[in-house]
Amino acid sequence: MNDILKEIKEALVTLLIPEKAEFFPKFFKTGKGEYGEGDLFLGVKVPDQRSVAKEFYARISMEELSKLLSSQYHEHRLTALFMLISKFEKTKDKAVKDEIVEFYLNHLQHINNWDLVDSSCYKILGRYAFENQKDELLRTLSDSEEMWHKRIAVVGTMHYVKKGSFDLTKEFVTKNLKHTHDLMHKANGWLLREMGEKNEAELINFLNKHYKEMPRTSLRYAIEKLDEDLRQDYLKGRI
């Protein structure tokens, strides 16, 4: 084992002890429950994965990141993505950014979990696509048969939304309204809600066109920040 990988895995070892193997998937990963990063569990302080990532990202190579990202342990993969995000955010070299994006796309088979997608794709792919006018990069993923690729594409448009650009988000959400998986419905609704935070009129215009065909999960997330009366109108279908 490479020394740096050994150091990283030792820094995360309390996340993997057998006594709590069934505990943290419910509480630690979701950020909910009695224990979290920085708390004591079985007398040991739970490590902060972002802090571990910030400590090691500058030293770890892409080859070593690949090994960490292909680990069987969710905690290793999530930490690897936090390090990849740090590498992407800290560099100003376009060639390095290109390499990071290519690496991300070549490791999609390991980014097939809610936490992994939501922690990384819009900070890397979304930002890269927006800044380099590469909408097709996300469109290609949106057209994939893989649900996680579609979800990466949708969540990747978060950076567009933060910059006040909504067309790609609306395109992907509309395309996936009939998707069979509830995780897609949640992603769709989450992005629409964020769109409404930036521009409520934009969200209401979209809802007035599509709310009757939206799965209830998507609709519930999308209208979460609207006024109560308006939310009830959409839920009851009286608009």
XYZ file of C-alpha atoms in Angstrom:
239
model
C 0.000 0.000 0.000
C 1.298 3.474 -0.843
C 2.322 5.481 2.208
C -0.070 8.347 1.517
C -3.001 5.977 1.020
C -2.081 4.270 4.263
C -2.080 7.648 6.039
C -5.469 8.579 4.606
C -7.037 5.243 5.480
C -5.633 5.432 9.004
C -7.108 8.937 9.332
C -10.519 7.493 8.399
C -10.241 4.215 10.308
C -12.832 5.152 12.957
C -15.415 5.364 10.189
C -14.870 1.702 9.404
C -14.723 -0.073 12.760
C -17.035 -3.131 12.792
C -19.010 -2.102 15.872
C -20.623 0.807 14.067
C -20.726 -0.538 10.507
C -24.527 -0.461 10.516
C -24.777 2.753 12.510
C -23.087 5.370 10.367
C -24.806 4.525 7.074
C -27.986 5.788 8.762
C -26.601 8.725 10.703
C -23.110 9.833 9.737
C -23.481 9.734 5.947
C -26.753 11.644 5.974
C -25.629 14.169 8.551
C -28.582 13.203 10.740
C -28.945 11.493 14.063
C -27.118 11.412 17.355
C -23.529 11.320 16.118
C -21.681 13.218 13.431
C -18.242 14.487 12.407
C -16.297 15.706 15.420
C -18.400 13.735 17.934
C -17.154 10.829 20.013
C -18.207 7.363 18.977
C -17.075 4.390 21.051
C -14.656 6.783 22.754
C -12.977 7.850 19.505
C -13.429 11.207 17.778
C -15.184 10.833 14.445
C -12.992 12.351 11.708
C -14.173 15.163 9.478
C -13.756 13.852 5.930
C -13.460 17.350 4.464
C -10.617 18.139 6.882
C -8.862 14.896 5.939
C -9.302 15.784 2.260
C -7.884 19.289 2.736
C -4.892 17.840 4.544
C -3.968 15.371 1.806
C -5.286 16.668 -1.552
C -2.102 18.535 -2.503
C 0.071 15.452 -1.938
C -2.020 12.745 -3.526
C -1.517 11.813 -7.179
C -4.286 11.060 -9.650
C -3.163 7.419 -9.674
C -3.522 7.241 -5.890
C -6.872 9.003 -6.077
C -8.014 6.375 -8.541
C -7.184 3.631 -6.062
C -9.025 5.437 -3.266
C -12.046 6.160 -5.461
C -12.316 2.494 -6.458
C -12.334 1.356 -2.820
C -15.178 -0.814 -1.560
C -15.692 1.679 1.270
C -18.049 4.595 0.733
C -15.970 6.737 3.125
C -12.837 6.276 1.001
C -14.679 7.191 -2.188
C -16.305 10.267 -0.667
C -12.983 11.487 0.742
C -11.373 10.949 -2.670
C -14.030 13.141 -4.270
C -13.535 15.848 -1.642
C -9.826 15.825 -2.553
C -10.631 15.951 -6.256
C -12.891 18.966 -5.645
C -10.083 20.688 -3.723
C -7.657 20.014 -6.571
C -10.133 21.431 -9.084
C -10.940 24.518 -7.009
C -7.340 25.374 -6.157
C -5.779 25.101 -9.607
C -5.892 27.865 -12.189
C -4.238 25.699 -14.852
C -6.771 24.779 -17.545
C -4.794 21.680 -18.513
C -5.040 20.424 -14.927
C -8.773 21.149 -14.853
C -9.149 19.237 -18.121
C -7.296 16.293 -16.570
C -9.510 16.355 -13.463
C -12.702 16.388 -15.527
C -11.441 13.529 -17.711
C -10.573 11.608 -14.532
C -14.060 12.241 -13.141
C -15.750 11.034 -16.328
C -13.519 7.941 -16.452
C -14.527 6.975 -12.906
C -18.290 7.351 -13.162
C -18.715 3.672 -12.308
C -17.588 4.516 -8.761
C -19.791 7.623 -8.439
C -23.090 5.807 -8.109
C -24.402 6.977 -4.765
C -26.508 9.954 -3.665
C -23.757 11.416 -1.446
C -21.063 10.928 -4.073
C -23.064 12.585 -6.848
C -24.347 15.506 -4.800
C -20.951 16.221 -3.241
C -19.015 16.461 -6.462
C -20.673 16.765 -9.835
C -21.841 20.376 -9.888
C -18.605 21.540 -8.230
C -16.525 19.846 -10.919
C -18.514 18.978 -14.057
C -21.118 21.717 -13.720
C -18.589 24.457 -13.107
C -16.333 23.186 -15.882
C -19.188 22.916 -18.391
C -20.511 26.384 -17.508
C -17.154 28.154 -17.595
C -16.080 26.478 -20.855
C -19.495 26.564 -22.587
C -19.598 22.774 -22.805
C -23.306 22.076 -22.299
C -22.934 18.972 -24.471
C -20.787 17.365 -21.789
C -23.822 17.317 -19.488
C -26.279 16.575 -22.301
C -24.353 13.401 -23.170
C -24.720 12.198 -19.571
C -28.386 13.178 -19.556
C -28.984 10.961 -22.591
C -27.320 7.952 -20.947
C -29.354 4.894 -19.999
C -27.687 4.900 -16.572
C -29.803 6.555 -13.887
C -26.753 7.861 -12.034
C -25.433 9.499 -15.217
C -28.773 11.255 -15.664
C -28.705 12.361 -12.045
C -25.138 13.658 -12.422
C -26.267 15.679 -15.443
C -29.243 17.191 -13.617
C -27.370 18.002 -10.406
C -24.466 19.288 -12.499
C -26.656 22.177 -13.624
C -26.663 23.526 -10.051
C -23.705 25.743 -10.979
C -25.754 27.125 -13.872
C -28.620 27.863 -11.485
C -26.293 29.619 -9.044
C -25.172 31.817 -11.932
C -28.787 32.631 -12.875
C -28.884 30.416 -15.980
C -31.894 28.091 -15.950
C -32.414 26.767 -19.482
C -30.297 23.616 -19.140
C -31.888 22.733 -15.802
C -35.388 23.088 -17.256
C -34.378 21.035 -20.311
C -33.100 18.123 -18.219
C -35.930 18.213 -15.689
C -38.554 18.232 -18.453
C -36.811 15.330 -20.205
C -36.813 13.245 -17.004
C -40.262 13.993 -15.582
C -41.400 10.489 -16.481
C -38.310 8.733 -15.128
C -39.206 5.694 -13.026
C -36.768 6.244 -10.152
C -37.604 8.426 -7.148
C -33.975 9.588 -6.868
C -34.390 11.342 -10.211
C -37.618 12.921 -8.985
C -35.808 14.238 -5.912
C -32.968 15.628 -8.027
C -35.453 17.313 -10.358
C -37.358 18.880 -7.478
C -34.226 19.953 -5.658
C -32.909 21.791 -8.723
C -36.263 23.454 -9.336
C -36.393 24.599 -5.719
C -32.937 26.158 -6.087
C -34.085 27.803 -9.310
C -37.008 29.325 -7.411
C -34.626 30.622 -4.762
C -32.808 32.562 -7.479
C -35.915 33.579 -9.440
C -39.371 32.657 -8.147
C -41.123 33.865 -11.297
C -38.990 31.480 -13.381
C -40.039 28.566 -11.182
C -43.728 29.499 -11.234
C -43.694 29.775 -15.027
C -42.171 26.298 -15.223
C -44.643 24.849 -12.722
C -47.635 26.319 -14.516
C -46.567 24.446 -17.649
C -45.572 21.133 -16.101
C -46.844 20.670 -12.551
C -49.726 18.357 -13.573
C -47.286 15.864 -15.113
C -44.683 16.105 -12.350
C -44.287 13.209 -9.906
C -45.409 14.258 -6.457
C -41.852 13.930 -5.083
C -40.511 16.426 -7.631
C -43.396 18.801 -7.028
C -43.075 18.618 -3.249
C -39.364 19.507 -3.372
C -39.864 22.198 -6.012
C -42.536 24.136 -4.102
C -40.977 23.757 -0.664
C -39.966 27.437 -0.369
C -43.107 28.957 -1.891
C -45.840 30.593 0.183
C -48.158 28.131 1.906
C -51.265 29.107 -0.066
C -49.460 28.733 -3.395
C -47.993 25.382 -2.328
C -51.451 24.109 -1.473
C -52.802 25.299 -4.809
C -50.167 23.280 -6.670
C -50.637 20.226 -4.492
C -54.386 20.289 -4.982
C -54.108 20.998 -8.697
C -56.229 24.144 -8.687
C -53.872 26.444 -10.593
